[in-house]
Short mmCIF file of C-alpha atoms in Angstrom, two decimals:
data_model
loop_
_atom_site.label_atom_id
_atom_site.label_comp_id
_atom_site.label_asym_id
_atom_site.label_seq_id
_atom_site.Cartn_x
_atom_site.Cartn_y
_atom_site.Cartn_z
CA MET A 1 61.56 138.64 128.90
CA SER A 2 63.48 136.69 131.28
CA ASP A 3 64.58 132.82 129.86
CA PRO A 4 62.02 130.24 131.15
CA ASP A 5 63.64 129.02 134.45
CA PRO A 6 62.94 124.99 134.63
CA ALA A 7 64.14 125.51 138.22
CA ALA A 8 61.32 127.59 139.20
CA SER A 9 58.40 126.32 141.57
CA SER A 10 55.67 124.60 139.49
CA ARG A 11 53.33 127.64 140.24
CA HIS A 12 55.58 129.90 138.80
CA ALA A 13 57.26 127.70 136.26
CA SER A 14 57.81 128.66 132.59
CA ARG A 15 57.19 125.68 129.88
CA PRO A 16 58.20 126.51 126.42
CA GLY A 17 56.50 124.79 123.33
CA PHE A 18 55.89 125.01 119.51
CA ASP A 19 52.27 125.39 118.07
CA ALA A 20 52.74 124.60 114.48
CA SER A 21 49.06 126.00 113.41
CA ARG A 22 50.09 129.32 114.52
CA ALA A 23 53.36 129.45 112.59
CA GLY A 24 53.73 132.03 110.02
CA ARG A 25 50.58 133.38 110.44
CA ARG A 26 50.03 137.29 110.61
CA ALA A 27 48.90 139.04 113.93
CA GLU A 28 48.95 142.11 115.68
CA CYS A 29 49.46 142.56 119.29
CA ASP A 30 47.96 145.48 121.64
CA GLY A 31 50.94 145.36 124.08
CA GLY A 32 52.47 147.40 126.74
CA GLY A 33 52.96 147.02 130.21
CA GLY A 34 54.32 148.39 133.35
CA VAL A 35 56.86 151.10 133.32
CA PRO A 36 59.66 150.09 135.61
CA GLY A 37 60.34 152.19 138.66
CA THR A 38 57.12 154.23 138.31
CA ARG A 39 53.52 153.85 138.81
CA PHE A 40 52.85 154.01 135.07
CA ALA A 41 51.87 151.75 132.33
CA GLY A 42 52.03 152.24 128.57
CA ARG A 43 50.32 150.77 125.64
CA GLU A 44 52.73 149.36 122.68
CA GLU A 45 51.47 148.55 119.15
CA PHE A 46 52.96 145.42 117.11
CA ALA A 47 52.35 143.65 113.88
CA GLY A 48 53.97 140.80 112.53
CA THR A 49 54.44 137.07 111.99
CA LEU A 50 54.09 134.20 114.43
CA THR A 51 56.88 132.08 114.70
CA GLY A 52 54.73 129.19 116.43
CA ASP A 53 57.29 129.39 119.65
CA TYR A 54 55.56 129.99 122.87
CA VAL A 55 55.85 130.03 126.39
CA ASP A 56 53.40 128.83 129.49
CA HIS A 57 54.20 130.87 132.43
CA GLY A 58 52.72 129.18 135.75
CA ASP A 59 49.43 127.89 136.68
CA PRO A 60 47.00 128.33 135.49
CA PRO A 61 49.34 128.52 132.19
CA TRP A 62 49.39 132.32 131.09
CA ARG A 63 50.61 131.55 127.37
CA TRP A 64 53.03 134.10 124.89
CA TYR A 65 53.85 133.73 121.63
CA LEU A 66 56.92 135.14 119.87
CA LEU A 67 56.01 137.57 117.24
CA ALA A 68 58.52 138.28 114.97
CA GLU A 69 59.57 139.95 111.36
CA LEU A 70 57.72 143.04 112.87
CA GLU A 71 56.36 145.21 109.98
CA ARG A 72 54.80 147.72 113.01
CA LYS A 73 56.19 148.50 115.92
CA PRO A 74 56.79 151.66 118.15
CA GLU A 75 59.26 154.28 116.99
CA GLY A 76 62.59 153.68 117.68
CA TYR A 77 61.89 149.68 119.03
CA PRO A 78 65.45 148.11 118.46
CA GLY A 79 64.44 144.71 117.80
CA ASP A 80 62.85 142.65 115.18
CA ALA A 81 60.95 140.41 117.25
CA VAL A 82 58.86 140.42 120.79
CA TRP A 83 56.84 138.11 123.22
CA CYS A 84 53.20 138.94 123.17
CA GLU A 85 50.51 137.71 125.52
CA SER A 86 47.83 135.35 123.57
CA GLY A 87 45.15 137.32 124.67
CA SER A 88 46.53 140.50 123.46
CA LEU A 89 47.19 139.08 119.76
CA PHE A 90 44.55 139.33 117.05
CA LEU A 91 45.23 136.98 114.16
CA SER A 92 44.77 138.17 110.56
CA MET B 1 13.14 159.68 134.67
CA PRO B 2 14.16 156.78 137.33
CA ARG B 3 13.89 157.82 140.99
CA ASP B 4 17.45 157.19 141.16
CA PRO B 5 19.52 157.75 138.15
CA LEU B 6 22.50 156.69 139.68
CA ARG B 7 21.25 153.23 140.85
CA THR B 8 23.09 150.96 138.17
CA LYS B 9 23.86 147.61 137.55
CA LEU B 10 27.49 148.25 138.98
CA CYS B 11 25.92 149.37 142.04
CA ASP B 12 23.88 146.20 142.42
CA MET B 13 26.77 143.64 141.81
CA LEU B 14 29.22 145.30 144.04
CA GLY B 15 26.64 146.53 146.74
CA ILE B 16 27.75 150.22 146.52
CA GLU B 17 25.32 153.09 147.04
CA TYR B 18 26.96 155.33 144.36
CA PRO B 19 28.65 154.18 140.75
CA ILE B 20 31.96 155.60 141.39
CA ILE B 21 35.17 154.28 141.41
CA ALA B 22 38.28 155.88 142.53
CA PHE B 23 41.26 154.39 141.37
CA THR B 24 44.06 155.42 143.50
CA HIS B 25 47.47 154.38 144.63
CA CYS B 26 46.82 155.76 148.47
CA LYS B 27 45.24 153.39 150.62
CA ASP B 28 43.52 156.47 153.21
CA VAL B 29 41.98 157.55 149.83
CA ALA B 30 40.79 153.84 149.05
CA VAL B 31 39.20 153.66 152.39
CA ALA B 32 37.74 157.22 152.77
CA VAL B 33 36.00 156.35 149.11
CA ILE B 34 34.55 153.00 150.18
CA ASN B 35 33.30 154.35 153.57
CA ALA B 36 31.62 156.82 151.77
CA GLY B 37 29.40 154.70 149.78
CA ALA B 38 31.32 154.77 146.53
CA PHE B 39 34.20 151.77 145.46
CA ALA B 40 37.78 152.15 145.52
CA VAL B 41 40.48 150.34 143.50
CA LEU B 42 44.06 150.35 145.03
CA GLY B 43 46.73 150.36 142.49
CA GLU B 44 49.55 147.85 143.43
CA ALA B 45 51.26 147.41 140.09
CA MET B 46 54.68 148.45 141.44
CA HIS B 47 54.41 146.42 144.76
CA THR B 48 55.99 143.41 145.98
CA PRO B 49 53.68 140.47 146.69
CA ASP B 50 54.33 140.91 150.64
CA GLU B 51 53.30 144.54 150.44
CA ILE B 52 50.21 144.13 148.48
CA ALA B 53 49.22 141.50 151.23
CA ALA B 54 49.77 144.00 153.59
CA ASP B 55 47.96 146.49 152.05
CA ILE B 56 44.98 144.27 151.47
CA ARG B 57 44.85 143.55 155.17
CA TRP B 58 45.01 147.20 156.18
CA ILE B 59 42.31 148.04 154.01
CA ARG B 60 40.23 145.42 155.04
CA GLU B 61 40.49 146.16 158.72
CA ARG B 62 39.09 149.56 157.89
CA ILE B 63 35.92 148.98 156.03
CA ASP B 64 33.54 146.75 157.83
CA GLY B 65 33.34 144.15 155.37
CA LYS B 66 32.44 146.37 152.40
CA PRO B 67 34.41 145.37 148.79
CA TYR B 68 37.21 146.90 147.18
CA GLY B 69 39.45 145.97 144.39
CA ILE B 70 43.19 145.77 143.61
CA ASP B 71 44.65 146.66 140.14
CA LEU B 72 47.51 145.26 138.66
CA VAL B 73 49.23 146.07 135.52
CA LEU B 74 49.62 142.73 133.39
CA PRO B 75 52.17 143.16 130.75
CA ALA B 76 50.92 142.44 127.10
CA SER B 77 54.04 142.53 125.10
CA SER B 78 57.74 142.02 126.74
CA PRO B 79 61.15 142.53 124.60
CA LEU B 80 63.45 140.01 124.09
CA GLU B 81 66.35 142.04 125.86
CA GLY B 82 67.35 140.84 129.09
CA GLY B 83 69.09 143.15 131.91
CA LEU B 84 69.24 146.92 132.50
CA GLU B 85 72.90 146.75 131.63
CA ASP B 86 72.76 145.56 128.07
CA LEU B 87 69.47 147.98 127.68
CA GLU B 88 71.41 150.99 128.67
CA SER B 89 74.47 149.98 126.35
CA LYS B 90 72.03 150.18 123.49
CA ILE B 91 70.92 153.89 124.04
CA PRO B 92 72.22 156.27 121.28
CA ALA B 93 74.85 158.80 122.19
CA SER B 94 72.73 161.60 120.89
CA HIS B 95 70.02 160.66 123.17
CA ARG B 96 72.46 160.70 126.13
CA ASP B 97 73.91 164.11 125.29
CA PHE B 98 70.40 165.42 124.84
CA ALA B 99 69.31 164.16 128.42
CA ALA B 100 72.59 165.46 129.99
CA GLY B 101 71.89 168.67 128.18
CA ILE B 102 68.24 169.07 129.86
CA ALA B 103 70.18 168.34 132.80
CA LYS B 104 72.46 170.93 132.57
CA ARG B 105 69.91 173.41 131.39
CA HIS B 106 67.41 173.31 134.03
CA ASP B 107 70.02 172.51 136.90
CA VAL B 108 68.81 169.17 137.76
CA PRO B 109 70.38 167.54 140.93
CA GLU B 110 71.93 164.09 141.27
CA PRO B 111 69.39 161.77 142.87
CA LYS B 112 69.81 161.31 146.51
CA GLY B 113 69.73 157.26 146.20
CA PRO B 114 69.77 154.49 143.60
CA VAL B 115 67.37 155.12 140.81
CA ALA B 116 64.36 153.48 141.42
CA LEU B 117 64.16 151.68 138.38
CA HIS B 118 67.51 149.83 139.11
CA ARG B 119 66.11 148.62 142.38
CA TRP B 120 63.12 147.39 140.96
CA GLY B 121 64.41 145.63 137.92
CA GLY B 122 61.05 145.83 135.75
CA LEU B 123 58.10 144.03 135.63
CA ASN B 124 58.24 140.74 134.22
CA GLN B 125 55.81 137.70 133.57
CA GLN B 126 57.06 136.04 136.87
CA MET B 127 56.93 139.19 138.72
CA ALA B 128 53.15 139.74 137.45
CA ARG B 129 52.15 136.26 138.50
CA ALA B 130 53.71 136.30 141.96
CA GLN B 131 51.24 139.41 142.30
CA LEU B 132 48.27 137.67 141.08
CA ASP B 133 48.91 135.15 143.36
CA VAL B 134 48.30 137.39 146.09
CA VAL B 135 45.10 138.67 144.64
CA LEU B 136 43.84 134.97 144.17
CA ASP B 137 44.93 133.67 147.61
CA GLU B 138 43.67 136.90 149.46
CA ARG B 139 40.18 136.25 147.60
CA VAL B 140 40.24 139.89 146.77
CA PRO B 141 36.89 140.97 146.00
CA VAL B 142 37.50 142.54 142.59
CA PHE B 143 40.64 142.46 140.49
CA THR B 144 41.07 145.21 137.81
CA SER B 145 43.48 144.63 134.86
CA GLY B 146 44.81 148.12 134.13
CA LEU B 147 46.50 147.14 131.10
CA GLY B 148 46.33 143.48 129.49
CA ASN B 149 44.00 141.06 128.90
CA PRO B 150 42.94 138.78 132.03
CA ALA B 151 41.33 136.14 130.53
CA PHE B 152 43.87 133.37 131.60
CA ILE B 153 43.01 134.17 135.01
CA LEU B 154 39.31 134.52 135.06
CA GLU B 155 38.30 131.08 135.60
CA ALA B 156 40.59 130.61 138.79
CA ALA B 157 39.34 134.19 139.89
CA HIS B 158 35.79 133.21 139.51
CA ALA B 159 36.40 129.81 141.15
CA ARG B 160 37.44 132.18 144.33
CA GLY B 161 34.49 134.70 144.15
CA ILE B 162 36.55 137.38 142.58
CA LYS B 163 35.01 139.47 139.93
CA VAL B 164 37.65 140.66 137.21
CA PHE B 165 37.54 143.88 135.69
CA GLY B 166 39.11 144.81 132.32
CA LEU B 167 40.50 148.14 131.20
CA ILE B 168 40.67 149.02 127.60
CA GLY B 169 41.58 151.49 125.08
CA LYS B 170 40.02 149.76 121.97
CA LYS B 171 36.77 148.10 120.78
CA ARG B 172 38.24 145.02 119.92
CA GLN B 173 40.02 144.45 123.51
CA ALA B 174 36.66 144.95 125.01
CA GLU B 175 35.03 142.50 122.61
CA ARG B 176 37.78 140.10 123.67
CA GLU B 177 37.51 140.26 127.15
CA ILE B 178 33.70 140.39 127.11
CA GLU B 179 33.75 137.26 124.90
CA ALA B 180 36.23 135.63 127.69
CA GLY B 181 34.14 136.49 130.64
CA VAL B 182 35.18 139.51 132.44
CA ASP B 183 32.45 141.03 134.97
CA ALA B 184 32.91 144.66 133.91
CA ILE B 185 34.98 146.64 131.13
CA ILE B 186 36.41 150.10 131.89
CA ALA B 187 36.53 151.80 128.76
CA GLN B 188 39.09 154.28 129.07
CA GLY B 189 39.41 157.25 126.80
CA TYR B 190 42.33 159.36 125.46
CA ASP B 191 41.61 162.21 128.13
CA ALA B 192 42.57 159.94 130.83
CA ALA B 193 46.17 160.08 132.81
CA GLY B 194 48.77 157.97 132.40
CA HIS B 195 48.59 155.22 129.53
CA THR B 196 45.40 156.12 127.54
CA GLY B 197 44.87 154.67 124.04
CA THR B 198 44.10 157.24 121.37
CA ILE B 199 40.18 156.96 121.20
CA GLY B 200 38.13 159.59 123.18
CA THR B 201 36.00 158.84 125.97
CA PHE B 202 33.12 160.43 124.19
CA SER B 203 33.37 157.72 121.52
CA ILE B 204 34.94 154.42 123.26
CA VAL B 205 32.23 154.41 125.89
CA PRO B 206 29.20 154.37 123.55
CA GLU B 207 31.30 151.71 121.24
CA VAL B 208 32.00 149.44 124.13
CA ALA B 209 28.32 149.77 125.70
CA ALA B 210 26.52 149.06 122.25
CA ILE B 211 28.72 145.32 122.32
CA ALA B 212 28.85 144.87 125.96
CA GLY B 213 25.22 143.22 126.15
CA ASN B 214 24.89 142.31 130.41
CA THR B 215 28.62 143.53 131.20
CA PRO B 216 28.77 146.60 133.23
CA VAL B 217 30.74 149.29 131.43
CA ILE B 218 32.54 151.74 133.40
CA ALA B 219 33.83 155.01 131.44
CA GLY B 220 37.35 156.00 132.12
CA GLY B 221 39.09 159.20 130.91
CA GLY B 222 38.62 162.90 131.96
CA VAL B 223 35.73 161.87 134.58
CA THR B 224 36.12 164.51 136.92
CA THR B 225 32.48 165.99 138.22
CA GLY B 226 29.30 165.03 138.55
CA ARG B 227 28.45 166.15 135.36
CA HIS B 228 30.94 163.80 133.86
CA LEU B 229 29.17 160.96 135.89
CA ALA B 230 25.84 161.90 134.57
CA ALA B 231 27.35 162.12 130.72
CA ALA B 232 28.85 158.69 131.26
CA LEU B 233 25.41 157.07 132.37
CA CYS B 234 23.57 158.80 129.28
CA LEU B 235 26.34 157.41 127.14
CA GLY B 236 25.97 153.51 128.35
CA ALA B 237 27.93 153.21 131.43
CA SER B 238 26.85 151.61 134.61
CA GLY B 239 29.40 154.04 136.79
CA VAL B 240 32.52 155.74 136.15
CA TRP B 241 36.59 155.12 136.70
CA THR B 242 38.33 158.10 137.90
CA GLY B 243 42.20 158.63 139.03
CA THR B 244 43.14 162.44 138.75
CA LEU B 245 40.32 163.41 140.90
CA TRP B 246 41.88 162.14 144.20
CA LEU B 247 45.52 162.95 143.58
CA ALA B 248 44.58 166.04 145.49
CA SER B 249 42.33 164.98 148.09
CA ARG B 250 42.86 165.88 151.59
CA GLU B 251 43.86 162.18 152.30
CA SER B 252 46.25 161.38 149.39
CA ASP B 253 49.79 161.03 150.01
CA GLU B 254 50.94 162.75 147.31
CA ASP B 255 53.48 165.35 147.91
CA MET B 256 52.03 168.76 148.90
CA ILE B 257 54.24 170.24 145.76
CA ILE B 258 52.37 167.97 143.18
CA LYS B 259 48.98 168.33 144.87
CA GLU B 260 49.40 172.06 144.16
CA LYS B 261 50.60 171.72 141.03
CA LEU B 262 47.36 169.81 140.18
CA LEU B 263 45.11 172.37 142.04
CA ALA B 264 46.71 175.26 139.64
CA ALA B 265 46.89 173.01 136.40
CA SER B 266 44.06 173.14 133.48
CA ALA B 267 43.47 170.64 130.59
CA GLU B 268 46.50 172.45 128.56
CA ASP B 269 48.95 171.72 131.62
CA THR B 270 48.69 168.41 130.35
CA THR B 271 50.49 166.28 127.53
CA HIS B 272 50.12 163.26 125.98
CA SER B 273 53.93 161.95 125.33
CA ARG B 274 56.35 159.50 124.84
CA SER B 275 59.08 161.23 126.37
CA VAL B 276 58.96 159.30 130.00
CA SER B 277 58.78 155.96 129.31
CA GLY B 278 59.14 155.61 125.37
CA MET B 279 55.19 154.73 125.52
CA THR B 280 52.32 157.33 125.25
CA MET B 281 51.37 158.50 128.84
CA ARG B 282 49.51 161.62 129.65
CA THR B 283 51.09 163.35 132.63
CA LEU B 284 51.30 167.12 133.60
CA LYS B 285 53.99 169.09 131.41
CA CYS B 286 57.24 169.72 132.78
CA PRO B 287 61.09 170.48 131.58
CA TRP B 288 61.72 167.07 130.79
CA THR B 289 58.51 166.82 128.30
CA GLU B 290 58.65 170.14 127.08
CA GLU B 291 62.55 169.33 126.09
CA TRP B 292 61.62 166.53 124.31
CA ALA B 293 58.62 168.35 122.40
CA LYS B 294 61.00 170.60 120.79
CA PRO B 295 61.80 170.64 116.67
CA ASP B 296 65.37 170.02 117.33
CA ALA B 297 64.96 167.13 120.16
CA PRO B 298 65.57 163.74 118.61
CA ARG B 299 62.64 161.49 118.77
CA PRO B 300 62.17 159.54 121.99
CA LEU B 301 63.07 155.94 122.12
CA SER B 302 61.35 153.26 122.72
CA ALA B 303 60.45 151.57 126.01
CA PRO B 304 62.16 150.54 128.14
CA TYR B 305 65.10 152.45 126.71
CA GLN B 306 63.41 156.08 127.23
CA MET B 307 62.50 155.10 130.90
CA LEU B 308 66.50 154.60 131.27
CA LEU B 309 66.62 158.02 130.12
CA SER B 310 64.30 159.93 132.12
CA ALA B 311 64.33 157.79 135.43
CA ARG B 312 67.24 159.90 136.83
CA TYR B 313 65.65 163.23 136.12
CA THR B 314 62.15 161.91 137.55
CA GLN B 315 63.97 160.43 140.78
CA ALA B 316 66.13 163.56 141.36
CA ALA B 317 63.18 165.98 140.79
CA ASN B 318 61.27 164.09 143.71
CA ASP B 319 64.25 163.47 145.94
CA HIS B 320 65.06 167.09 145.80
CA ARG B 321 61.17 168.30 145.87
CA ARG B 322 61.91 170.28 142.89
CA GLU B 323 58.83 172.29 142.24
CA ASP B 324 60.08 173.22 139.05
CA LEU B 325 60.78 169.77 137.65
CA MET B 326 58.45 167.51 139.21
CA TYR B 327 55.38 166.05 137.68
CA GLU B 328 52.47 163.58 137.78
CA ALA B 329 50.09 161.22 135.71
CA ALA B 330 47.07 163.75 135.29
CA GLY B 331 44.25 163.53 133.02
CA GLN B 332 42.46 166.33 130.93
CA GLY B 333 40.00 166.43 133.77
CA VAL B 334 42.30 168.09 136.02
CA GLY B 335 41.11 171.75 135.63
CA PHE B 336 38.17 170.86 137.58
CA VAL B 337 40.16 169.85 140.65
CA THR B 338 40.29 173.07 142.27
CA SER B 339 40.66 172.30 145.75
CA MET B 340 41.98 169.92 148.45
CA LYS B 341 38.76 168.37 149.72
CA PRO B 342 38.40 165.07 152.00
CA ALA B 343 37.54 162.05 150.07
CA ARG B 344 34.47 161.66 151.43
CA GLN B 345 33.17 165.25 150.12
CA ILE B 346 34.29 164.45 146.62
CA VAL B 347 32.12 161.71 146.36
CA PHE B 348 29.18 163.54 147.73
CA ASP B 349 29.67 166.48 145.79
CA MET B 350 30.11 164.49 142.59
CA VAL B 351 26.71 162.50 143.43
CA GLU B 352 24.92 165.95 144.01
CA GLU B 353 26.19 167.39 140.98
CA ALA B 354 25.32 164.38 138.80
CA LEU B 355 21.61 164.14 140.67
CA GLY B 356 21.43 168.34 139.52
CA ALA B 357 22.51 167.63 136.21
CA PHE B 358 19.68 165.16 135.49
CA GLU B 359 17.19 167.23 137.09
CA GLU B 360 18.23 170.47 134.87
CA ARG B 361 17.89 168.19 131.91
CA VAL B 362 14.44 166.40 132.54
CA GLY B 363 12.91 168.25 135.38
CA ASP B 364 12.87 166.64 138.82
CA ASP B 365 9.23 165.79 138.89
CA ALA B 366 9.38 163.84 135.19
#
């Protein structure tokens, strides 16, 4: 994910934050997105622990949470954390 | 039997004659389907905001006030990594070597221009928001989220008179989106082209219909004939979501080579593979997908790394119009796509066959 850009217009501005009530909660993410350079998209599934960190993109706010300590991730996924859109997160 | 079994909640909601939604990337197909009395959604996920606005105007000028839809892909997860160079540096040598071997074995030429992937730079949250802003500003009659949960945009869309449909592959996704207040749910089964879930159409549609209440359910995945339409309505759907059906239509702007491949293909000529993007997708088989399916092939990388490997192959195949290398997303219903008909005729044939299927089952005087 791109770093939040405080210089962006208010319509697209990204605002980081922390939600203590979510920190440490186990969650699953029905993720995925567009496939760059194609007309295709794909689905990906993750499961891990929310850090509590979030970013709100634009107005109305589009909230994304950081899911870390991944215990389920797509085969070959190299990282141990992923940003997940809040509407696609399912708390355990 | 009701006098008109094809008159559904979806027809009433959209003011359309037939409960058929064409998902297409081709404006000419969209216009032809809409003017035939069905509904069309134009896939704009890979378009810039300016291009989306121009396409909306182009369609509006040709459909005499009828409704239409725009589909975007809302990212639902996003890796922490940054630029393309960073990503490319993480591709293992074993995978680079295997991709190079495919290029050598199949005589894949160099692309004629820069790989599209590098020109685009990826879909991120900011790009998705900018695309969505066009949909909101233009007050598009229907916005469909081809992937990702559109809940966050519902209030803003509804305030502008925009209906929002969500496409899902799992029951829990449908529950979440229905609860949020989407206007319709597209339940897409494993038969579908592109980014399918793992649940078959015959399972996911009634599963979602059972929890949808008054929210219309639209069946997607393998729907290519009137019999599929009739079956979908019997499963509890209010309409069907069709994609592969239109790729080889007369109006479609697909390369003629791809059209011919689609017309010749059967369900067995599609593959559900991670080899193109790292995410499972259903496409026509091609040398790239078949090589990665071999027992001695490395396991495909995750997204977006695998896409970085496949992008050169894909662009070269298309740039040079290499029939032996080219592929396209296609659902398992591709075997029913056997002739290059005008989109209008496809609509009417589907309707006629669906009505025939109902009459065949219950008698036309029941």
